Amino acid sequence: MNGAAQRLLDAGADRWRQLGEYLAREDAVLLADADRRAFRREWDEITGKESLLDDCLTIGLVGGTGVGKSTFINALAHAEISRCSDRRPTTDRIVVYRHLRSAWPAGVPTTELSRPPVLHENPFLERIILLDFPDFDSADATHAETLQRYLPHLDVLFVLVDDMKYGDRRLFDLLASVSHDPGNLFALLNKVDLLERRYGPRWPQVAGSILEDLRRKIEAHGGFSLPASQTVAISARGRFLNATLGEADRAEGDFSSVERILDGYREAKRRRAAKELNLVSRREGLSASIRTAALAPERFETIDAAAELIGVREEELRRVGETISGEILTEGERRSLRCQHLRRAAPAWGFPFSFIWRIGSLLPGRGRREPARALSGLAERVRVHYEAYLDGLVNLQTALELDLATLGIAGCDREVPSRGSGGRPEERSGPSPRELTAELGARLQKGLAPELPPSSTRRRWAFHLPALGLLLLALWSLFYPLLRHLVAGEESGGSTAGALLRILLRGLHPLLIAGWIAALILVYAATTLALWSREAGRLDESIFRAEDGVRESVIDHGRRVLEDARRRVLEFRRERDALEEWLRRE
């Protein structure tokens, strides 16, 4: 094998292994699953053949009806080992010609072979197994199908034509499907003895013109070029008769070139080189197919457009998010929620605070709205409040799915609605808007009904401290004049009980007592108001936290959607870079 091919096999071993690992991944995103599995099967087959390079060379002989394949085999063997007739029943199947000491190569199927194989003892063909295929231009379509199934198992291909059938389009369709290295393909123009009869001494020029035209047609329709050394004009019949009759007067063309080609394959390294050339060619063919399927430039123009779309939509969503207030409930609903919360909290305050709150709640305009209405349909309220933002996310996901679905890649081969249809892709990352708003509605509802602080006797007595302070002040204002009079009487020696009684009666004047009672009521009312303000503040704080938490969850959901979109685009680009490295030619 030449140095370039050897470098491809050796230096690319690690990249080839990594390519196989990639093709085995079910999460690969650049290839549709069907393509990935087909490429992996081809990779497995190539790798298997690399590890099982046996010492026998398998040569396939293909040609149209009546081009002389059987005569060609007899000419090679210098003996009649193949039957020649207009229609041999055995060539409805593949006829195998092999040496007695040559084993059938591993991995090559045997279901289409004719039984028994034709065995010979010709040392010239000892390490060569010849497969004579049914005529590919037969009316029986199974002949061409059989040939296609066996092509990957052939090391060398001899294509036999004559001057009447060398331009058959079916021949070039066959050659276009061959994955062999062109160095292992040989085109043989047979029956030049008939050209000699027809054109006399000019037959070599006529044969040369036919071969030149054949090479042009192969290049135009088969997709590769063959050098002149691999297109040979022969007469299998002339060679066979000359060999068997011991004569040399019949035209046999350049049949000796064919024998030199086969004689070269008697060397083990030439046989191995032919096999390795095919493997290199198949590797390159697989790489080209993967490159076409996964790395087409227009695919990444689409991915770049998707990345640009994500950036534009991210800026739009940021502006929309900034304009949306976090307040979902109206002021009336907040007042109703306060009434509901205070109804729950007031009994824990004890008497007279709960009594005062009950009297206050009966005043006109207080608590008339049913609080439960503020707590109903919160999921829908969340959806409506953040509708612009959530619709922006849905539109981004839909546009991204549509862009990626046009690539025909893994994960995007499900049904996707067309643009403007208002449809939604069935699969997305994260919860749907309905699931998200239902979850946030439940969270908001929980925040609108915060747990009450635990009630205790010590806590209730703490509420009475302002009133107790007022009572102590009232007692002090009653007894302070008495004490002062007593002290003054002690100093003057003239204090009387009557004077003390008069002072006490002034302190117990009805108007004064009424004032103290009114002050006590006011203190309790003020304490009740303070308790109300505290609980209302707790509720407002709970509502604020709940609404702010909902807003943060919606924005965070948007960030996750954007991050997932960027991650998907990044996956494409990373796989592209990795594939370009694995498919890189030396």
Coordinates of C-alpha atoms in Angstrom, one line a residue:
M1 CA 0.0 0.0 0.0
N2 CA 1.2 3.5 -0.8
G3 CA 2.4 5.9 1.9
A4 CA -0.7 8.1 1.8
A5 CA -3.1 5.2 2.3
Q6 CA -0.9 3.9 5.2
R7 CA -1.0 7.3 6.9
L8 CA -4.8 7.4 6.6
L9 CA -5.1 4.0 8.2
D10 CA -2.6 4.6 11.0
A11 CA -2.8 8.3 11.9
G12 CA -6.6 8.3 11.7
A13 CA -7.2 5.3 13.9
D14 CA -8.1 7.4 17.0
R15 CA -10.4 9.7 15.0
W16 CA -12.0 6.6 13.4
R17 CA -12.7 5.1 16.8
Q18 CA -14.2 8.4 18.1
L19 CA -16.4 8.6 14.9
G20 CA -17.7 5.1 15.7
E21 CA -18.5 6.1 19.3
Y22 CA -20.4 9.2 18.0
L23 CA -22.4 7.1 15.6
A24 CA -23.4 4.8 18.5
R25 CA -24.8 7.7 20.5
E26 CA -28.5 7.9 20.5
D27 CA -28.4 11.5 21.6
A28 CA -26.5 12.6 18.5
V29 CA -28.2 15.7 17.2
L30 CA -26.7 16.3 13.8
L31 CA -27.9 13.1 12.2
A32 CA -31.4 11.6 11.9
D33 CA -31.7 8.3 13.8
A34 CA -32.2 6.3 10.6
D35 CA -29.1 7.8 9.0
R36 CA -27.0 7.4 12.1
R37 CA -27.9 3.7 12.4
A38 CA -27.1 3.1 8.8
F39 CA -23.7 4.9 9.1
R40 CA -23.0 2.9 12.2
R41 CA -23.7 -0.4 10.4
E42 CA -21.3 0.7 7.7
W43 CA -18.7 1.7 10.3
D44 CA -19.0 -1.7 12.0
E45 CA -18.6 -3.5 8.7
I46 CA -15.5 -1.6 7.7
T47 CA -14.0 -2.0 11.2
G48 CA -14.8 -5.7 11.1
K49 CA -13.1 -6.2 7.8
E50 CA -10.0 -4.3 9.0
S51 CA -9.6 -6.8 11.8
L52 CA -10.2 -9.8 9.5
L53 CA -7.9 -9.2 6.6
D54 CA -7.4 -12.8 5.4
D55 CA -4.9 -14.0 2.8
C56 CA -7.3 -14.8 0.0
L57 CA -8.3 -12.3 -2.6
T58 CA -11.9 -12.3 -3.7
I59 CA -12.4 -11.2 -7.4
G60 CA -15.8 -10.6 -8.8
L61 CA -16.4 -11.1 -12.5
V62 CA -19.4 -9.1 -13.8
G63 CA -20.7 -8.5 -17.2
G64 CA -23.7 -8.5 -19.4
T65 CA -25.3 -11.4 -21.2
G66 CA -23.0 -13.1 -23.7
V67 CA -19.9 -11.1 -23.1
G68 CA -17.8 -14.3 -22.4
K69 CA -17.3 -14.5 -18.7
S70 CA -17.1 -18.3 -18.7
T71 CA -14.7 -18.3 -21.5
F72 CA -12.6 -15.7 -19.6
I73 CA -12.4 -18.0 -16.6
N74 CA -11.4 -21.0 -18.8
A75 CA -8.7 -18.8 -20.4
L76 CA -7.3 -17.9 -17.0
A77 CA -7.3 -21.6 -15.9
H78 CA -5.9 -22.8 -19.3
A79 CA -8.6 -25.5 -19.0
E80 CA -12.3 -25.8 -19.4
I81 CA -13.5 -25.4 -15.8
S82 CA -16.6 -23.3 -16.7
R83 CA -19.4 -24.4 -19.0
C84 CA -19.9 -22.1 -22.0
S85 CA -23.4 -21.8 -23.6
D86 CA -25.9 -19.2 -24.6
R87 CA -27.7 -19.7 -21.2
R88 CA -26.0 -21.7 -18.4
P89 CA -28.5 -22.6 -15.7
T90 CA -25.7 -22.3 -13.1
T91 CA -25.3 -18.5 -13.7
D92 CA -28.7 -17.8 -12.3
R93 CA -26.7 -18.0 -9.1
I94 CA -23.1 -17.0 -8.3
V95 CA -20.6 -19.6 -9.5
V96 CA -17.5 -19.9 -7.2
Y97 CA -14.1 -21.0 -8.6
R98 CA -11.5 -21.6 -5.9
H99 CA -8.4 -23.7 -5.3
L100 CA -8.7 -26.9 -3.4
R101 CA -6.5 -25.5 -0.6
S102 CA -8.3 -22.1 -0.4
A103 CA -10.9 -21.8 2.3
W104 CA -14.0 -19.7 1.9
P105 CA -13.4 -16.2 3.3
A106 CA -15.1 -15.4 6.6
G107 CA -18.0 -13.0 6.6
V108 CA -19.0 -13.5 2.9
P109 CA -22.5 -14.9 2.7
T110 CA -23.2 -18.2 0.9
T111 CA -26.9 -18.0 0.4
E112 CA -26.7 -17.0 -3.3
L113 CA -23.9 -19.4 -4.3
S114 CA -24.3 -22.2 -6.8
R115 CA -23.7 -25.7 -5.3
P116 CA -21.2 -27.3 -5.4
P117 CA -18.4 -24.8 -6.0
V118 CA -16.0 -25.4 -8.9
L119 CA -12.7 -26.5 -7.4
H120 CA -9.4 -26.5 -9.3
E121 CA -5.6 -27.1 -8.6
N122 CA -4.2 -24.3 -10.8
P123 CA -1.3 -22.8 -8.8
F124 CA -1.6 -19.6 -10.7
L125 CA -5.0 -19.0 -9.0
E126 CA -4.3 -20.7 -5.6
R127 CA -4.9 -17.6 -3.4
I128 CA -7.6 -16.1 -5.6
I129 CA -11.3 -16.9 -5.3
L130 CA -13.3 -16.0 -8.5
L131 CA -17.0 -15.2 -8.2
D132 CA -18.9 -15.4 -11.6
F133 CA -22.0 -13.3 -11.1
P134 CA -25.3 -13.6 -13.0
D135 CA -25.7 -11.2 -15.9
F136 CA -26.5 -7.8 -14.4
D137 CA -28.5 -6.9 -17.6
S138 CA -30.8 -9.9 -17.3
A139 CA -34.6 -9.5 -17.4
D140 CA -34.5 -11.2 -13.9
A141 CA -34.2 -8.2 -11.5
T142 CA -32.8 -10.5 -8.8
H143 CA -29.5 -10.8 -10.6
A144 CA -28.7 -7.1 -10.2
E145 CA -29.9 -7.2 -6.5
T146 CA -27.6 -10.2 -5.9
L147 CA -24.7 -8.4 -7.3
Q148 CA -25.4 -5.3 -5.1
R149 CA -25.5 -7.5 -1.9
Y150 CA -22.1 -9.1 -2.7
L151 CA -20.2 -6.0 -3.9
P152 CA -19.0 -5.0 -0.4
H153 CA -17.4 -8.4 0.0
L154 CA -15.3 -8.3 -3.2
D155 CA -11.7 -7.2 -3.1
V156 CA -11.2 -6.7 -6.9
L157 CA -13.8 -6.2 -9.6
F158 CA -13.3 -7.3 -13.2
V159 CA -15.9 -5.8 -15.5
L160 CA -16.2 -7.7 -18.8
V161 CA -17.7 -5.9 -21.8
D162 CA -17.7 -6.3 -25.6
D163 CA -17.9 -3.8 -28.4
M164 CA -21.7 -4.1 -28.5
K165 CA -22.5 -3.7 -24.7
Y166 CA -19.8 -1.4 -23.4
G167 CA -22.1 1.6 -23.5
D168 CA -25.0 0.0 -21.5
R169 CA -26.3 2.6 -19.0
R170 CA -27.0 -0.2 -16.5
L171 CA -23.2 -0.9 -16.5
F172 CA -22.5 2.7 -15.4
D173 CA -25.2 2.6 -12.8
L174 CA -23.5 -0.4 -11.4
L175 CA -20.1 1.2 -11.4
A176 CA -21.5 4.4 -9.7
S177 CA -22.7 2.2 -6.8
V178 CA -19.3 0.6 -6.3
S179 CA -17.4 1.6 -3.1
H180 CA -14.1 0.0 -4.2
D181 CA -10.9 2.0 -4.7
P182 CA -10.5 2.6 -8.5
G183 CA -7.1 0.9 -8.2
N184 CA -9.0 -2.4 -7.8
L185 CA -11.3 -2.0 -10.8
F186 CA -10.5 -3.3 -14.2
A187 CA -12.5 -2.9 -17.4
L188 CA -11.8 -5.7 -20.0
L189 CA -13.0 -5.3 -23.6
N190 CA -13.5 -8.9 -24.7
K191 CA -13.9 -10.5 -28.2
V192 CA -11.2 -8.5 -30.0
D193 CA -10.9 -11.6 -32.2
L194 CA -14.2 -10.5 -33.7
L195 CA -12.8 -7.0 -34.2
E196 CA -9.9 -8.6 -36.1
R197 CA -12.3 -10.4 -38.4
R198 CA -14.3 -7.2 -39.0
Y199 CA -11.6 -4.6 -39.3
G200 CA -8.5 -6.6 -40.2
P201 CA -5.2 -5.0 -39.3
R202 CA -6.9 -1.9 -38.0
W203 CA -8.5 -3.8 -35.1
P204 CA -6.0 -2.5 -32.4
Q205 CA -6.9 1.1 -33.3
V206 CA -10.6 0.3 -33.2
A207 CA -10.2 -1.4 -29.8
G208 CA -8.2 1.5 -28.5
S209 CA -10.9 3.9 -29.6
I210 CA -13.6 1.8 -27.8
L211 CA -11.5 1.7 -24.6
E212 CA -10.9 5.4 -24.7
D213 CA -14.7 6.0 -25.2
L214 CA -15.3 3.5 -22.3
R215 CA -13.0 5.4 -20.0
R216 CA -14.8 8.7 -20.8
K217 CA -18.2 7.2 -20.2
I218 CA -17.0 5.7 -16.8
E219 CA -15.7 9.1 -15.7
A220 CA -18.9 10.8 -16.9
H221 CA -21.4 8.3 -15.5
G222 CA -19.6 6.2 -13.0
G223 CA -18.0 9.1 -11.1
F224 CA -14.3 8.0 -11.2
S225 CA -11.6 7.6 -13.8
L226 CA -9.6 4.6 -14.8
P227 CA -6.1 4.8 -16.2
A228 CA -5.3 3.1 -19.5
S229 CA -3.4 0.4 -17.7
Q230 CA -6.7 -0.8 -16.1
T231 CA -8.7 -1.0 -19.4
V232 CA -7.5 -3.9 -21.4
A233 CA -8.6 -5.3 -24.8
I234 CA -8.6 -9.1 -24.8
S235 CA -9.9 -12.2 -26.5
A236 CA -10.7 -14.8 -23.9
R237 CA -11.6 -17.3 -26.6
G238 CA -8.3 -16.7 -28.5
R239 CA -6.3 -17.1 -25.3
F240 CA -8.1 -20.3 -24.3
L241 CA -7.7 -21.9 -27.7
N242 CA -4.0 -20.9 -27.9
A243 CA -3.4 -22.3 -24.4
T244 CA -5.3 -25.6 -24.9
L245 CA -4.2 -26.3 -28.4
G246 CA -0.6 -25.1 -28.0
E247 CA -1.0 -22.6 -30.8
A248 CA -0.4 -18.9 -30.9
D249 CA -1.9 -17.8 -34.2
R250 CA -5.3 -16.6 -32.8
A251 CA -5.7 -13.0 -31.7
E252 CA -5.9 -12.8 -27.9
G253 CA -5.3 -9.0 -27.5
D254 CA -3.5 -8.0 -24.4
F255 CA -4.6 -11.0 -22.3
S256 CA -1.0 -11.3 -20.9
S257 CA -1.6 -7.9 -19.0
V258 CA -4.6 -9.5 -17.2
E259 CA -2.3 -12.5 -16.3
R260 CA 0.4 -10.1 -15.0
I261 CA -2.2 -8.4 -12.8
L262 CA -3.3 -11.7 -11.3
D263 CA 0.3 -12.8 -11.0
G264 CA 1.0 -9.7 -9.0
Y265 CA -1.7 -10.8 -6.5
R266 CA 0.3 -14.0 -5.8
E267 CA 2.3 -11.8 -3.4
A268 CA 0.7 -11.6 0.0
K269 CA 1.5 -7.9 0.4
R270 CA -0.2 -7.1 -2.9
R271 CA -3.3 -9.0 -1.9
R272 CA -3.4 -7.2 1.5
A273 CA -2.7 -3.8 -0.2
A274 CA -5.7 -4.4 -2.5
K275 CA -8.0 -5.0 0.5
E276 CA -6.7 -2.0 2.4
L277 CA -7.2 0.2 -0.6
N278 CA -10.9 -0.7 -0.6
L279 CA -11.2 -0.1 3.1
V280 CA -9.6 3.3 2.7
S281 CA -12.0 4.0 -0.1
R282 CA -15.0 2.9 2.0
R283 CA -13.8 5.0 4.9
E284 CA -13.6 8.0 2.6
G285 CA -17.1 7.2 1.2
L286 CA -18.6 6.9 4.6
S287 CA -16.9 10.1 5.7
A288 CA -18.2 11.9 2.6
S289 CA -21.8 10.6 3.3
I290 CA -21.7 11.8 6.9
R291 CA -20.2 15.1 5.9
T292 CA -23.1 15.6 3.4
A293 CA -25.7 14.5 5.9
A294 CA -24.5 16.4 8.9
L295 CA -22.1 19.2 7.8
A296 CA -23.8 20.8 4.9
P297 CA -23.2 24.6 5.1
E298 CA -26.9 25.5 4.7
R299 CA -27.6 23.5 7.9
F300 CA -25.3 25.7 9.9
E301 CA -26.7 28.8 8.2
T302 CA -30.0 27.8 9.8
I303 CA -28.3 27.1 13.1
D304 CA -26.6 30.5 13.0
A305 CA -30.0 32.1 12.2
A306 CA -31.5 30.3 15.2
A307 CA -28.7 31.6 17.5
E308 CA -29.4 35.1 16.2
L309 CA -33.1 34.6 16.8
I310 CA -32.4 33.6 20.4
G311 CA -30.4 36.8 21.0
V312 CA -33.2 39.0 19.5
R313 CA -35.9 37.3 21.5
E314 CA -33.9 37.4 24.7
E315 CA -33.7 41.2 24.4
E316 CA -37.4 41.4 23.6
L317 CA -38.3 39.3 26.6
R318 CA -36.0 41.4 28.8
R319 CA -37.9 44.6 27.8
V320 CA -41.3 42.9 28.3
G321 CA -40.2 41.6 31.7
E322 CA -39.2 45.1 32.8
T323 CA -42.6 46.5 31.9
I324 CA -44.6 43.9 33.7
S325 CA -45.5 44.8 37.3
G326 CA -45.2 42.2 40.0
E327 CA -48.6 43.1 41.5
I328 CA -51.2 40.6 40.4
L329 CA -54.0 41.5 42.8
T330 CA -56.1 44.7 42.8
E331 CA -56.3 47.0 45.8
G332 CA -59.9 45.8 46.4
E333 CA -58.8 42.2 46.5
R334 CA -56.0 43.1 48.9
R335 CA -58.5 44.7 51.3
S336 CA -60.7 41.7 51.1
L337 CA -57.7 39.4 51.8
R338 CA -56.9 41.6 54.9
C339 CA -60.4 41.2 56.2
Q340 CA -60.2 37.5 55.7
H341 CA -56.9 37.3 57.4
L342 CA -58.0 39.5 60.3
R343 CA -61.1 37.3 60.9
R344 CA -58.7 34.4 61.3
A345 CA -56.2 36.3 63.5
A346 CA -58.6 38.3 65.8
P347 CA -59.8 35.4 68.0
A348 CA -56.2 34.7 68.9
W349 CA -55.9 38.3 70.4
G350 CA -58.4 37.5 73.2
F351 CA -61.0 39.9 74.8
P352 CA -61.6 42.8 74.3
F353 CA -59.5 43.0 71.1
S354 CA -61.5 40.4 69.2
F355 CA -64.7 42.2 70.4
I356 CA -63.5 45.6 69.2
W357 CA -62.5 44.1 65.8
R358 CA -65.9 42.5 65.5
I359 CA -67.6 45.8 66.2
G360 CA -65.3 47.6 63.7
S361 CA -65.9 45.0 61.0
L362 CA -69.6 45.6 61.2
L363 CA -69.2 49.3 60.2
P364 CA -70.5 50.2 56.7
G365 CA -68.1 49.4 53.9
R366 CA -66.0 47.0 55.9
G367 CA -65.5 43.5 54.6
R368 CA -68.6 43.6 52.3
R369 CA -66.7 41.7 49.5
E370 CA -66.5 38.0 49.8
P371 CA -62.8 37.3 50.3
A372 CA -63.0 33.9 48.6
R373 CA -63.4 35.6 45.3
A374 CA -59.9 37.1 45.5
L375 CA -58.5 33.6 45.9
S376 CA -60.3 31.9 43.0
G377 CA -58.8 31.4 39.5
L378 CA -55.3 32.4 40.5
A379 CA -53.6 30.2 37.9
E380 CA -55.6 32.1 35.2
R381 CA -54.8 35.4 36.8
V382 CA -51.1 34.5 36.6
R383 CA -51.4 33.5 33.0
V384 CA -53.2 36.6 32.0
H385 CA -50.8 38.9 33.9
Y386 CA -47.7 37.3 32.3
E387 CA -49.4 36.5 29.0
A388 CA -47.1 38.7 26.9
Y389 CA -43.9 37.2 28.5
L390 CA -45.1 33.6 28.3
D391 CA -46.3 34.0 24.7
G392 CA -42.9 35.4 23.8
L393 CA -41.3 32.2 25.3
V394 CA -43.7 30.0 23.4
N395 CA -43.1 31.8 20.1
L396 CA -39.3 31.5 20.7
Q397 CA -39.6 27.7 21.3
T398 CA -41.9 27.3 18.3
A399 CA -39.6 29.2 16.0
L400 CA -36.6 27.3 17.2
E401 CA -38.3 23.9 16.7
L402 CA -39.4 24.9 13.2
D403 CA -35.9 26.1 12.3
L404 CA -34.3 22.9 13.6
A405 CA -37.0 20.7 12.1
T406 CA -36.0 21.9 8.6
L407 CA -32.6 20.3 9.2
G408 CA -34.2 16.8 9.5
I409 CA -32.1 16.0 12.5
A410 CA -32.4 13.8 15.6
G411 CA -35.1 15.1 18.0
C412 CA -36.7 17.3 15.4
D413 CA -38.4 14.6 13.2
R414 CA -41.7 14.8 15.0
E415 CA -44.6 16.7 13.7
V416 CA -44.1 20.5 14.1
P417 CA -46.7 23.1 13.2
S418 CA -46.1 25.5 10.4
R419 CA -45.4 29.2 11.1
G420 CA -48.4 31.3 11.7
S421 CA -50.6 28.2 12.4
G422 CA -50.9 29.0 16.1
G423 CA -49.9 25.5 16.9
R424 CA -47.5 24.4 19.6
P425 CA -44.8 21.8 19.5
E426 CA -45.7 18.8 21.6
E427 CA -42.3 18.4 23.2
R428 CA -40.4 21.2 25.0
S429 CA -38.0 21.6 27.8
G430 CA -39.5 22.5 31.2
P431 CA -43.2 22.9 32.0
S432 CA -45.8 24.2 29.6
P433 CA -47.3 27.6 30.3
R434 CA -50.5 25.9 31.7
E435 CA -48.4 23.7 34.0
L436 CA -46.3 26.7 35.1
T437 CA -49.2 29.0 35.8
A438 CA -51.0 26.2 37.7
E439 CA -48.0 25.7 39.9
L440 CA -47.5 29.5 40.4
G441 CA -51.2 30.0 41.2
A442 CA -51.0 27.3 43.9
R443 CA -47.9 29.0 45.3
L444 CA -49.5 32.4 45.2
Q445 CA -52.6 31.1 46.9
K446 CA -50.5 29.6 49.7
G447 CA -48.8 33.0 50.1
L448 CA -52.1 34.8 50.4
A449 CA -53.0 32.8 53.5
P450 CA -50.0 32.9 55.8
E451 CA -49.9 30.8 58.9
L452 CA -50.9 32.6 62.1
P453 CA -48.3 33.0 64.8
P454 CA -48.9 30.6 67.7
S455 CA -51.2 31.9 70.5
S456 CA -50.2 31.8 74.2
T457 CA -51.4 33.3 77.6
R458 CA -48.1 35.3 77.9
R459 CA -48.6 36.7 74.4
R460 CA -52.2 37.7 75.2
W461 CA -51.2 39.4 78.4
A462 CA -48.7 41.4 76.4
F463 CA -51.5 43.0 74.5
H464 CA -53.0 44.3 77.8
L465 CA -49.8 46.1 78.9
P466 CA -50.9 49.6 77.6
A467 CA -54.3 49.3 79.3
L468 CA -52.6 48.2 82.6
G469 CA -50.3 51.1 82.3
L470 CA -53.3 53.5 82.0
L471 CA -55.0 51.8 85.0
L472 CA -51.9 52.3 87.1
L473 CA -51.8 55.9 86.0
A474 CA -55.5 56.4 87.1
L475 CA -54.8 54.9 90.5
W476 CA -51.8 57.1 90.9
S477 CA -53.9 60.2 90.0
L478 CA -56.5 59.1 92.7
F479 CA -54.1 58.3 95.5
Y480 CA -51.5 60.9 94.9
P481 CA -53.6 63.8 96.3
L482 CA -54.4 61.7 99.4
L483 CA -50.8 60.9 100.0
R484 CA -49.8 64.5 99.5
H485 CA -52.5 65.7 102.0
L486 CA -51.4 63.2 104.5
V487 CA -47.8 64.3 104.2
A488 CA -48.9 68.0 104.5
G489 CA -51.1 67.2 107.5
E490 CA -48.3 65.4 109.3
E491 CA -46.2 68.5 108.9
S492 CA -48.9 70.9 110.1
G493 CA -50.6 68.5 112.6
G494 CA -54.1 69.4 111.2
S495 CA -55.1 66.6 108.9
T496 CA -58.6 65.4 109.3
A497 CA -60.6 62.4 107.9
G498 CA -63.1 64.8 106.4
A499 CA -60.5 66.4 104.3
L500 CA -59.3 63.1 103.1
L501 CA -62.8 62.0 102.2
R502 CA -63.3 65.2 100.2
I503 CA -60.1 64.6 98.3
L504 CA -61.1 61.0 97.5
L505 CA -64.6 62.1 96.3
R506 CA -63.1 64.6 93.9
G507 CA -60.9 61.8 92.5
L508 CA -64.1 59.6 92.0
H509 CA -66.1 62.3 90.3
P510 CA -68.3 60.7 87.6
L511 CA -66.9 62.8 84.8
L512 CA -63.4 61.9 85.8
I513 CA -64.2 58.2 85.9
A514 CA -66.0 58.5 82.6
G515 CA -62.8 60.1 81.2
W516 CA -60.7 57.3 82.5
I517 CA -63.0 54.7 81.0
A518 CA -63.0 56.5 77.7
A519 CA -59.2 56.7 77.8
L520 CA -59.1 53.0 78.6
I521 CA -61.4 52.2 75.6
L522 CA -59.2 54.4 73.4
V523 CA -56.1 52.6 74.6
Y524 CA -57.6 49.2 73.8
A525 CA -58.8 50.6 70.4
A526 CA -55.4 51.9 69.7
T527 CA -53.8 48.6 70.7
T528 CA -56.4 46.8 68.5
L529 CA -55.4 49.2 65.6
A530 CA -51.8 48.4 66.2
L531 CA -52.5 44.7 66.1
W532 CA -54.5 45.2 63.0
S533 CA -51.7 47.1 61.4
R534 CA -49.2 44.5 62.3
E535 CA -51.2 41.6 60.9
A536 CA -52.1 43.7 57.8
G537 CA -48.4 44.4 57.4
R538 CA -47.6 40.7 57.8
L539 CA -50.2 39.8 55.1
D540 CA -49.0 42.6 52.8
E541 CA -45.5 41.3 53.2
S542 CA -46.7 37.7 52.5
I543 CA -48.6 38.9 49.4
F544 CA -45.6 40.8 48.2
R545 CA -43.3 37.8 48.7
A546 CA -45.8 35.6 46.9
E547 CA -46.2 37.9 44.0
D548 CA -42.5 38.6 43.8
G549 CA -41.8 34.9 44.0
V550 CA -44.2 34.3 41.1
R551 CA -42.5 37.0 39.0
E552 CA -39.1 35.6 39.8
S553 CA -40.3 32.1 38.9
V554 CA -41.7 33.3 35.5
I555 CA -38.5 35.2 34.7
D556 CA -36.4 32.2 35.9
H557 CA -38.5 30.0 33.6
G558 CA -37.7 32.4 30.8
R559 CA -34.0 32.2 31.6
R560 CA -34.2 28.4 31.6
V561 CA -36.0 28.3 28.2
L562 CA -33.4 30.7 26.7
E563 CA -30.5 28.7 28.3
D564 CA -32.0 25.5 26.9
A565 CA -32.3 27.1 23.4
R566 CA -28.7 28.3 23.6
R567 CA -27.6 24.9 24.8
R568 CA -29.2 23.2 21.9
V569 CA -27.5 25.5 19.4
L570 CA -24.2 25.0 21.3
E571 CA -24.7 21.2 21.0
F572 CA -25.0 21.5 17.2
R573 CA -21.8 23.6 17.0
R574 CA -19.8 21.3 19.3
E575 CA -20.9 18.2 17.4
R576 CA -20.0 20.1 14.1
D577 CA -16.5 20.9 15.4
A578 CA -16.0 17.3 16.7
L579 CA -17.3 15.8 13.4
E580 CA -15.1 18.1 11.3
E581 CA -12.1 16.9 13.4
W582 CA -13.0 13.2 13.1
L583 CA -13.7 13.5 9.4
R584 CA -10.6 15.5 8.7
R585 CA -8.3 14.2 6.0
E586 CA -4.6 13.9 6.5

